[in-house]
Structure formats: structure tokens, C-alpha cells
Amino acid sequence: NAGVTQTPKFQVLKTGQSMTLQCAQDMNHEYMSWYRQDPGMGLRLIHYSVGAGITDQGEVPNGYNVSRSTTEDFPLRLLSAAPSQTSVYFCASNRGSVPHNSPLHFGNGTRLTVT
Amino acid sequence: AQSVSQHNHHVILSEAASLELGCNYSYGGTVNLFWYVQYPGQHLQLLLKYFSGDPLVKGIKGFEAEFIKSKFSFNLRKPSVQWSDTAEYFCAVKGDTNAGKSTFGDGTTLTVKP
């Protein structure tokens, strides 16, 4: 039971570099999302997807891109890393069926440092 | 827009003390409410959830929460905490419209002294 798998676990980038955080789930969940966690600020939604080919912005989308070509995968791209993007990133998935009480299943997180 | 407010940022208790963590939400329609826990160095996992029915819901590890619609609240309680409950606790709301978005509170760090 893999659940939600995120890679890498740790990453250090220099300002201006780009990278992709990978996320895959094997639960056939329709919904997937990316959050960043910063001390004292809880989890803030970056982007989310309600199905393959459908993505939308969350609270803090600037500097990040996503795509959802398959149900299983939802990569997060940092186009030009900035120190303000130093954070812990969590990918999550959940069922999209009604009623909408399906909880989020989280990956183990990626700790990103931008110098 | 939906939002969540958690009143306590850091709570310190001794073992066997009772716990209540406050959570208030803002949303104009039907809500689904969740409490998640994050143990040190781990990812978030579900403690309990509410979407309809009995407003008093029970979760894992002896936790419970009460939904009070008139107060827009969903407070988390545990009668007697243990050292192993040391963790960060997050309240979250998800509306029935735009259900792809869950909004989290800022979190409450609970430290239980042995």
C-alpha cells in the first residue's frame, strides 16, 4: 500500500534554478493537491486538480506550475526558485465522490531549501 | 471563500490533563470538517471528520470533536492526554462546492510533559 509517494525527500536549489517535485498516488483518487507548510502558517494550497487534464490555482500559486496528464501523477514545477520558496511541500489526494467528506491522504513531504 | 481560525498556537499540558483545541471556520454552505495530526517528522494524518449527523464525532486515539453550527466551531477534545499526543494539530474545512480545495488553520502545537 504505497498511498501517496513524493520524491525527492530533500532538495537544495540555488536561486534561479528550476526543478520538479514528483507526486504519485495509487488509490485512484480523482482529486490531488499541493500544499506548502511554513512555521506558524499552517498548510497553504498551491495548486489542485479535480481530474486528469484539470488544474486550478490555490492560495499561493505564483512561481509554481502543475499539470495532470494522468490520474496517478501530479508534478509540481518550480520555474525559477527563490528563497521565499524554502518550505516543506506536501502532496495530497482524496476521493472526489459525493458526499465530499473524503479526507486528504498525504505524502511524506519534500523539504526544499533555496539558497 | 472559506477560512479556518485556530485560537491556540502552542499548548503545554501535563500527562492526564484534559485538552480542548479551538477551531472556528467560515463558509457559507455545507461544510466538511476535519482534524489532522502531524507527529514530529511525519506527514499529516486524519484524526476525525464531520460532514453530517451526530455533531459529536469520535476519532482515533481517544480524540473527539463537537460541531456547533451556531458558533461555526469544531473544537477538538481529549479527556486525558498522553506524552505520545505531542504533535501539531490542524483543523481543516472543505466545502461541498469546489470540494477540491481544503483550507487549513495555522495549526496548534501540543506539548505534553511526562
PDB file of C-alpha atoms in Angstrom:
ATOM      1  CA  ASN A   1       0.000   0.000   0.000  1.00  0.00           C
ATOM      2  CA  ALA A   2       2.125   2.874  -1.281  1.00  0.00           C
ATOM      3  CA  GLY A   3      -0.564   5.588  -0.967  1.00  0.00           C
ATOM      4  CA  VAL A   4       0.915   8.959  -1.948  1.00  0.00           C
ATOM      5  CA  THR A   5       4.582   8.921  -2.924  1.00  0.00           C
ATOM      6  CA  GLN A   6       6.640  12.088  -3.137  1.00  0.00           C
ATOM      7  CA  THR A   7      10.171  12.480  -4.406  1.00  0.00           C
ATOM      8  CA  PRO A   8      12.687  13.754  -3.546  1.00  0.00           C
ATOM      9  CA  LYS A   9      12.586  13.935   0.263  1.00  0.00           C
ATOM     10  CA  PHE A  10      15.151  16.708   0.419  1.00  0.00           C
ATOM     11  CA  GLN A  11      16.384  19.206  -2.149  1.00  0.00           C
ATOM     12  CA  VAL A  12      18.686  22.197  -2.125  1.00  0.00           C
ATOM     13  CA  LEU A  13      18.479  24.649  -5.006  1.00  0.00           C
ATOM     14  CA  LYS A  14      20.251  27.833  -5.899  1.00  0.00           C
ATOM     15  CA  THR A  15      18.188  30.904  -6.682  1.00  0.00           C
ATOM     16  CA  GLY A  16      17.024  30.802 -10.267  1.00  0.00           C
ATOM     17  CA  GLN A  17      17.242  27.040 -10.712  1.00  0.00           C
ATOM     18  CA  SER A  18      14.222  25.044 -11.757  1.00  0.00           C
ATOM     19  CA  MET A  19      13.052  21.652 -10.595  1.00  0.00           C
ATOM     20  CA  THR A  20      10.071  19.340 -10.452  1.00  0.00           C
ATOM     21  CA  LEU A  21       8.668  17.749  -7.328  1.00  0.00           C
ATOM     22  CA  GLN A  22       7.107  14.430  -8.164  1.00  0.00           C
ATOM     23  CA  CYS A  23       3.887  13.066  -6.701  1.00  0.00           C
ATOM     24  CA  ALA A  24       2.129   9.814  -7.482  1.00  0.00           C
ATOM     25  CA  GLN A  25      -0.839   8.067  -5.879  1.00  0.00           C
ATOM     26  CA  ASP A  26      -2.091   4.530  -6.382  1.00  0.00           C
ATOM     27  CA  MET A  27      -5.550   4.882  -4.802  1.00  0.00           C
ATOM     28  CA  ASN A  28      -7.327   6.012  -7.978  1.00  0.00           C
ATOM     29  CA  HIS A  29      -8.248   9.287  -6.293  1.00  0.00           C
ATOM     30  CA  GLU A  30      -9.769  11.926  -8.527  1.00  0.00           C
ATOM     31  CA  TYR A  31      -8.514  14.909  -6.529  1.00  0.00           C
ATOM     32  CA  MET A  32      -4.884  15.838  -5.946  1.00  0.00           C
ATOM     33  CA  SER A  33      -3.325  18.926  -4.428  1.00  0.00           C
ATOM     34  CA  TRP A  34      -0.075  20.547  -3.406  1.00  0.00           C
ATOM     35  CA  TYR A  35       0.454  22.399  -0.135  1.00  0.00           C
ATOM     36  CA  ARG A  36       3.382  24.191   1.372  1.00  0.00           C
ATOM     37  CA  GLN A  37       3.931  24.192   5.117  1.00  0.00           C
ATOM     38  CA  ASP A  38       5.710  27.067   6.788  1.00  0.00           C
ATOM     39  CA  PRO A  39       6.122  27.596  10.549  1.00  0.00           C
ATOM     40  CA  GLY A  40       3.102  29.305  12.093  1.00  0.00           C
ATOM     41  CA  MET A  41       1.233  29.443   8.794  1.00  0.00           C
ATOM     42  CA  GLY A  42      -0.339  26.021   8.593  1.00  0.00           C
ATOM     43  CA  LEU A  43      -0.705  24.480   5.161  1.00  0.00           C
ATOM     44  CA  ARG A  44      -1.370  26.728   2.215  1.00  0.00           C
ATOM     45  CA  LEU A  45      -2.785  25.393  -1.012  1.00  0.00           C
ATOM     46  CA  ILE A  46      -0.622  25.972  -4.071  1.00  0.00           C
ATOM     47  CA  HIS A  47      -2.483  24.179  -6.868  1.00  0.00           C
ATOM     48  CA  TYR A  48      -5.041  21.448  -7.057  1.00  0.00           C
ATOM     49  CA  SER A  49      -6.644  19.157  -9.611  1.00  0.00           C
ATOM     50  CA  VAL A  50     -10.073  17.532  -9.723  1.00  0.00           C
ATOM     51  CA  GLY A  51      -9.167  15.152 -12.510  1.00  0.00           C
ATOM     52  CA  ALA A  52      -6.781  14.419 -15.355  1.00  0.00           C
ATOM     53  CA  GLY A  53      -6.399  17.491 -17.529  1.00  0.00           C
ATOM     54  CA  ILE A  54      -7.994  19.827 -14.970  1.00  0.00           C
ATOM     55  CA  THR A  55      -5.972  22.053 -12.655  1.00  0.00           C
ATOM     56  CA  ASP A  56      -6.668  25.232 -10.726  1.00  0.00           C
ATOM     57  CA  GLN A  57      -4.862  27.696  -8.530  1.00  0.00           C
ATOM     58  CA  GLY A  58      -4.924  27.710  -4.761  1.00  0.00           C
ATOM     59  CA  GLU A  59      -3.936  30.456  -2.338  1.00  0.00           C
ATOM     60  CA  VAL A  60      -0.257  30.766  -3.254  1.00  0.00           C
ATOM     61  CA  PRO A  61       0.226  29.693  -6.894  1.00  0.00           C
ATOM     62  CA  ASN A  62       2.840  32.232  -8.009  1.00  0.00           C
ATOM     63  CA  GLY A  63       6.135  30.691  -9.045  1.00  0.00           C
ATOM     64  CA  TYR A  64       4.695  27.203  -9.424  1.00  0.00           C
ATOM     65  CA  ASN A  65       3.227  25.247 -12.324  1.00  0.00           C
ATOM     66  CA  VAL A  66       1.335  21.982 -12.379  1.00  0.00           C
ATOM     67  CA  SER A  67      -0.128  19.593 -14.903  1.00  0.00           C
ATOM     68  CA  ARG A  68      -2.191  16.445 -14.556  1.00  0.00           C
ATOM     69  CA  SER A  69      -1.844  14.187 -17.572  1.00  0.00           C
ATOM     70  CA  THR A  70      -2.841  11.018 -15.689  1.00  0.00           C
ATOM     71  CA  THR A  71      -4.969  10.238 -12.651  1.00  0.00           C
ATOM     72  CA  GLU A  72      -1.920   8.961 -10.784  1.00  0.00           C
ATOM     73  CA  ASP A  73       0.622  11.768 -11.226  1.00  0.00           C
ATOM     74  CA  PHE A  74       0.610  15.419 -10.243  1.00  0.00           C
ATOM     75  CA  PRO A  75       4.077  17.017 -10.529  1.00  0.00           C
ATOM     76  CA  LEU A  76       4.824  20.480  -9.170  1.00  0.00           C
ATOM     77  CA  ARG A  77       7.295  22.621 -11.101  1.00  0.00           C
ATOM     78  CA  LEU A  78       9.315  25.481  -9.720  1.00  0.00           C
ATOM     79  CA  LEU A  79      10.216  27.592 -12.701  1.00  0.00           C
ATOM     80  CA  SER A  80      12.875  29.851 -11.146  1.00  0.00           C
ATOM     81  CA  ALA A  81      13.464  29.090  -7.486  1.00  0.00           C
ATOM     82  CA  ALA A  82      13.508  31.913  -4.950  1.00  0.00           C
ATOM     83  CA  PRO A  83      14.489  31.880  -1.260  1.00  0.00           C
ATOM     84  CA  SER A  84      10.820  32.561  -0.393  1.00  0.00           C
ATOM     85  CA  GLN A  85      10.045  29.097  -1.739  1.00  0.00           C
ATOM     86  CA  THR A  86      12.076  27.446   1.004  1.00  0.00           C
ATOM     87  CA  SER A  87       9.459  25.278   2.652  1.00  0.00           C
ATOM     88  CA  VAL A  88       8.151  21.782   3.192  1.00  0.00           C
ATOM     89  CA  TYR A  89       5.901  20.668   0.359  1.00  0.00           C
ATOM     90  CA  PHE A  90       3.151  18.107   0.737  1.00  0.00           C
ATOM     91  CA  CYS A  91       1.221  16.401  -1.990  1.00  0.00           C
ATOM     92  CA  ALA A  92      -2.207  15.033  -1.095  1.00  0.00           C
ATOM     93  CA  SER A  93      -5.013  13.126  -2.754  1.00  0.00           C
ATOM     94  CA  ASN A  94      -8.601  12.273  -1.952  1.00  0.00           C
ATOM     95  CA  ARG A  95     -11.722  10.818  -3.496  1.00  0.00           C
ATOM     96  CA  GLY A  96     -13.885  13.213  -5.411  1.00  0.00           C
ATOM     97  CA  SER A  97     -17.191  11.445  -4.971  1.00  0.00           C
ATOM     98  CA  VAL A  98     -20.208  12.868  -3.174  1.00  0.00           C
ATOM     99  CA  PRO A  99     -20.509  13.389  -0.240  1.00  0.00           C
ATOM    100  CA  HIS A 100     -17.330  15.404  -0.189  1.00  0.00           C
ATOM    101  CA  ASN A 101     -16.171  14.112   3.144  1.00  0.00           C
ATOM    102  CA  SER A 102     -13.214  12.148   1.871  1.00  0.00           C
ATOM    103  CA  PRO A 103     -10.129  13.144   3.891  1.00  0.00           C
ATOM    104  CA  LEU A 104      -6.793  14.032   2.363  1.00  0.00           C
ATOM    105  CA  HIS A 105      -4.097  11.384   2.149  1.00  0.00           C
ATOM    106  CA  PHE A 106      -0.683  12.997   2.374  1.00  0.00           C
ATOM    107  CA  GLY A 107       2.720  12.090   1.066  1.00  0.00           C
ATOM    108  CA  ASN A 108       5.768  12.237   3.321  1.00  0.00           C
ATOM    109  CA  GLY A 109       6.778  15.681   2.160  1.00  0.00           C
ATOM    110  CA  THR A 110       9.701  17.306   0.374  1.00  0.00           C
ATOM    111  CA  ARG A 111      11.912  19.679   2.321  1.00  0.00           C
ATOM    112  CA  LEU A 112      13.172  22.297  -0.110  1.00  0.00           C
ATOM    113  CA  THR A 113      15.854  24.857   0.641  1.00  0.00           C
ATOM    114  CA  VAL A 114      16.625  27.642  -1.808  1.00  0.00           C
ATOM    115  CA  THR A 115      19.901  29.492  -1.225  1.00  0.00           C
TER     116      THR A 115
ATOM    117  CA  ALA B   1     -14.343  31.972   0.482  1.00  0.00           C
ATOM    118  CA  GLN B   2     -13.628  29.509   3.226  1.00  0.00           C
ATOM    119  CA  SER B   3     -11.301  30.096   6.156  1.00  0.00           C
ATOM    120  CA  VAL B   4     -10.258  28.466   9.398  1.00  0.00           C
ATOM    121  CA  SER B   5      -9.046  30.011  12.629  1.00  0.00           C
ATOM    122  CA  GLN B   6      -7.301  28.079  15.374  1.00  0.00           C
ATOM    123  CA  HIS B   7      -7.073  30.015  18.596  1.00  0.00           C
ATOM    124  CA  ASN B   8      -4.231  28.297  20.372  1.00  0.00           C
ATOM    125  CA  HIS B   9      -0.842  28.321  18.723  1.00  0.00           C
ATOM    126  CA  HIS B  10       1.031  26.427  21.407  1.00  0.00           C
ATOM    127  CA  VAL B  11      -0.424  24.431  24.261  1.00  0.00           C
ATOM    128  CA  ILE B  12       1.612  22.797  27.001  1.00  0.00           C
ATOM    129  CA  LEU B  13      -0.029  20.208  29.258  1.00  0.00           C
ATOM    130  CA  SER B  14       0.985  17.593  31.747  1.00  0.00           C
ATOM    131  CA  GLU B  15       0.052  13.979  31.169  1.00  0.00           C
ATOM    132  CA  ALA B  16      -3.522  13.137  32.197  1.00  0.00           C
ATOM    133  CA  ALA B  17      -4.673  16.733  31.742  1.00  0.00           C
ATOM    134  CA  SER B  18      -7.710  17.395  29.588  1.00  0.00           C
ATOM    135  CA  LEU B  19      -7.335  19.007  26.197  1.00  0.00           C
ATOM    136  CA  GLU B  20      -9.536  21.317  24.174  1.00  0.00           C
ATOM    137  CA  LEU B  21      -8.289  22.975  20.999  1.00  0.00           C
ATOM    138  CA  GLY B  22     -10.437  25.643  19.426  1.00  0.00           C
ATOM    139  CA  CYS B  23     -11.344  25.823  15.752  1.00  0.00           C
ATOM    140  CA  ASN B  24     -13.700  28.252  14.051  1.00  0.00           C
ATOM    141  CA  TYR B  25     -14.473  28.211  10.373  1.00  0.00           C
ATOM    142  CA  SER B  26     -16.067  30.483   7.857  1.00  0.00           C
ATOM    143  CA  TYR B  27     -18.069  29.063   4.958  1.00  0.00           C
ATOM    144  CA  GLY B  28     -21.484  29.866   3.603  1.00  0.00           C
ATOM    145  CA  GLY B  29     -22.661  26.419   2.567  1.00  0.00           C
ATOM    146  CA  THR B  30     -22.468  22.787   3.577  1.00  0.00           C
ATOM    147  CA  VAL B  31     -19.138  22.053   5.201  1.00  0.00           C
ATOM    148  CA  ASN B  32     -16.999  19.048   5.814  1.00  0.00           C
ATOM    149  CA  LEU B  33     -14.704  19.482   8.814  1.00  0.00           C
ATOM    150  CA  PHE B  34     -11.530  17.646   9.671  1.00  0.00           C
ATOM    151  CA  TRP B  35      -8.856  17.458  12.310  1.00  0.00           C
ATOM    152  CA  TYR B  36      -5.455  16.229  11.219  1.00  0.00           C
ATOM    153  CA  VAL B  37      -2.428  15.432  13.371  1.00  0.00           C
ATOM    154  CA  GLN B  38       1.223  15.696  12.437  1.00  0.00           C
ATOM    155  CA  TYR B  39       3.645  13.850  14.705  1.00  0.00           C
ATOM    156  CA  PRO B  40       7.234  15.112  14.729  1.00  0.00           C
ATOM    157  CA  GLY B  41       8.939  14.386  11.438  1.00  0.00           C
ATOM    158  CA  GLN B  42       5.871  12.813   9.879  1.00  0.00           C
ATOM    159  CA  HIS B  43       3.161  13.768   7.409  1.00  0.00           C
ATOM    160  CA  LEU B  44      -0.375  14.759   8.336  1.00  0.00           C
ATOM    161  CA  GLN B  45      -2.887  12.050   9.079  1.00  0.00           C
ATOM    162  CA  LEU B  46      -6.596  12.150   9.791  1.00  0.00           C
ATOM    163  CA  LEU B  47      -7.785  12.240  13.406  1.00  0.00           C
ATOM    164  CA  LEU B  48     -11.505  12.604  12.756  1.00  0.00           C
ATOM    165  CA  LYS B  49     -14.038  14.215  10.446  1.00  0.00           C
ATOM    166  CA  TYR B  50     -17.573  15.535  10.399  1.00  0.00           C
ATOM    167  CA  PHE B  51     -19.949  16.021   7.484  1.00  0.00           C
ATOM    168  CA  SER B  52     -23.440  15.295   8.799  1.00  0.00           C
ATOM    169  CA  GLY B  53     -25.392  13.563  11.540  1.00  0.00           C
ATOM    170  CA  ASP B  54     -24.338  13.417  15.187  1.00  0.00           C
ATOM    171  CA  PRO B  55     -22.404  16.629  15.881  1.00  0.00           C
ATOM    172  CA  LEU B  56     -20.166  14.805  18.349  1.00  0.00           C
ATOM    173  CA  VAL B  57     -17.676  12.742  16.402  1.00  0.00           C
ATOM    174  CA  LYS B  58     -15.116  10.339  17.748  1.00  0.00           C
ATOM    175  CA  GLY B  59     -11.760   9.724  16.183  1.00  0.00           C
ATOM    176  CA  ILE B  60      -8.658   7.708  16.762  1.00  0.00           C
ATOM    177  CA  LYS B  61      -6.645   7.609  19.980  1.00  0.00           C
ATOM    178  CA  GLY B  62      -9.493   8.847  22.178  1.00  0.00           C
ATOM    179  CA  PHE B  63      -9.990  12.183  20.452  1.00  0.00           C
ATOM    180  CA  GLU B  64     -13.416  13.655  19.816  1.00  0.00           C
ATOM    181  CA  ALA B  65     -14.755  16.874  18.351  1.00  0.00           C
ATOM    182  CA  GLU B  66     -18.045  18.704  18.559  1.00  0.00           C
ATOM    183  CA  PHE B  67     -19.585  20.573  15.652  1.00  0.00           C
ATOM    184  CA  ILE B  68     -21.610  23.570  16.823  1.00  0.00           C
ATOM    185  CA  LYS B  69     -23.226  25.066  13.756  1.00  0.00           C
ATOM    186  CA  SER B  70     -24.455  28.223  15.502  1.00  0.00           C
ATOM    187  CA  LYS B  71     -20.926  29.039  16.595  1.00  0.00           C
ATOM    188  CA  PHE B  72     -19.179  27.873  13.411  1.00  0.00           C
ATOM    189  CA  SER B  73     -16.940  25.830  15.661  1.00  0.00           C
ATOM    190  CA  PHE B  74     -15.392  22.379  15.604  1.00  0.00           C
ATOM    191  CA  ASN B  75     -13.342  22.063  18.775  1.00  0.00           C
ATOM    192  CA  LEU B  76     -11.129  19.073  19.431  1.00  0.00           C
ATOM    193  CA  ARG B  77     -11.125  17.407  22.848  1.00  0.00           C
ATOM    194  CA  LYS B  78      -9.426  14.611  24.712  1.00  0.00           C
ATOM    195  CA  PRO B  79     -10.183  13.843  28.377  1.00  0.00           C
ATOM    196  CA  SER B  80      -6.685  12.713  29.308  1.00  0.00           C
ATOM    197  CA  VAL B  81      -3.634  13.392  27.158  1.00  0.00           C
ATOM    198  CA  GLN B  82      -0.551  11.233  26.928  1.00  0.00           C
ATOM    199  CA  TRP B  83       3.047  12.109  26.185  1.00  0.00           C
ATOM    200  CA  SER B  84       2.604  10.429  22.790  1.00  0.00           C
ATOM    201  CA  ASP B  85      -0.016  13.056  21.868  1.00  0.00           C
ATOM    202  CA  THR B  86       2.766  15.611  21.462  1.00  0.00           C
ATOM    203  CA  ALA B  87       2.230  16.787  17.895  1.00  0.00           C
ATOM    204  CA  GLU B  88       0.862  19.578  15.753  1.00  0.00           C
ATOM    205  CA  TYR B  89      -2.889  19.632  15.199  1.00  0.00           C
ATOM    206  CA  PHE B  90      -4.622  21.169  12.215  1.00  0.00           C
ATOM    207  CA  CYS B  91      -8.267  21.953  11.694  1.00  0.00           C
ATOM    208  CA  ALA B  92      -9.446  21.984   8.070  1.00  0.00           C
ATOM    209  CA  VAL B  93     -12.623  22.779   6.171  1.00  0.00           C
ATOM    210  CA  LYS B  94     -13.825  21.644   2.785  1.00  0.00           C
ATOM    211  CA  GLY B  95     -16.994  22.975   1.242  1.00  0.00           C
ATOM    212  CA  ASP B  96     -19.350  20.909  -0.866  1.00  0.00           C
ATOM    213  CA  THR B  97     -18.836  23.267  -3.766  1.00  0.00           C
ATOM    214  CA  ASN B  98     -15.267  23.369  -5.052  1.00  0.00           C
ATOM    215  CA  ALA B  99     -14.503  20.272  -2.993  1.00  0.00           C
ATOM    216  CA  GLY B 100     -11.016  20.015  -4.435  1.00  0.00           C
ATOM    217  CA  LYS B 101      -9.888  22.715  -2.004  1.00  0.00           C
ATOM    218  CA  SER B 102      -9.262  22.096   1.668  1.00  0.00           C
ATOM    219  CA  THR B 103      -8.382  25.099   3.802  1.00  0.00           C
ATOM    220  CA  PHE B 104      -6.282  24.645   6.923  1.00  0.00           C
ATOM    221  CA  GLY B 105      -5.855  26.603  10.100  1.00  0.00           C
ATOM    222  CA  ASP B 106      -2.417  27.713  11.217  1.00  0.00           C
ATOM    223  CA  GLY B 107      -2.058  24.705  13.496  1.00  0.00           C
ATOM    224  CA  THR B 108      -1.670  24.185  17.237  1.00  0.00           C
ATOM    225  CA  THR B 109       1.477  22.685  18.645  1.00  0.00           C
ATOM    226  CA  LEU B 110       0.704  20.488  21.643  1.00  0.00           C
ATOM    227  CA  THR B 111       3.489  19.575  24.032  1.00  0.00           C
ATOM    228  CA  VAL B 112       2.654  17.014  26.703  1.00  0.00           C
ATOM    229  CA  LYS B 113       5.074  16.828  29.607  1.00  0.00           C
ATOM    230  CA  PRO B 114       5.578  13.371  31.098  1.00  0.00           C
TER     231      PRO B 114
END
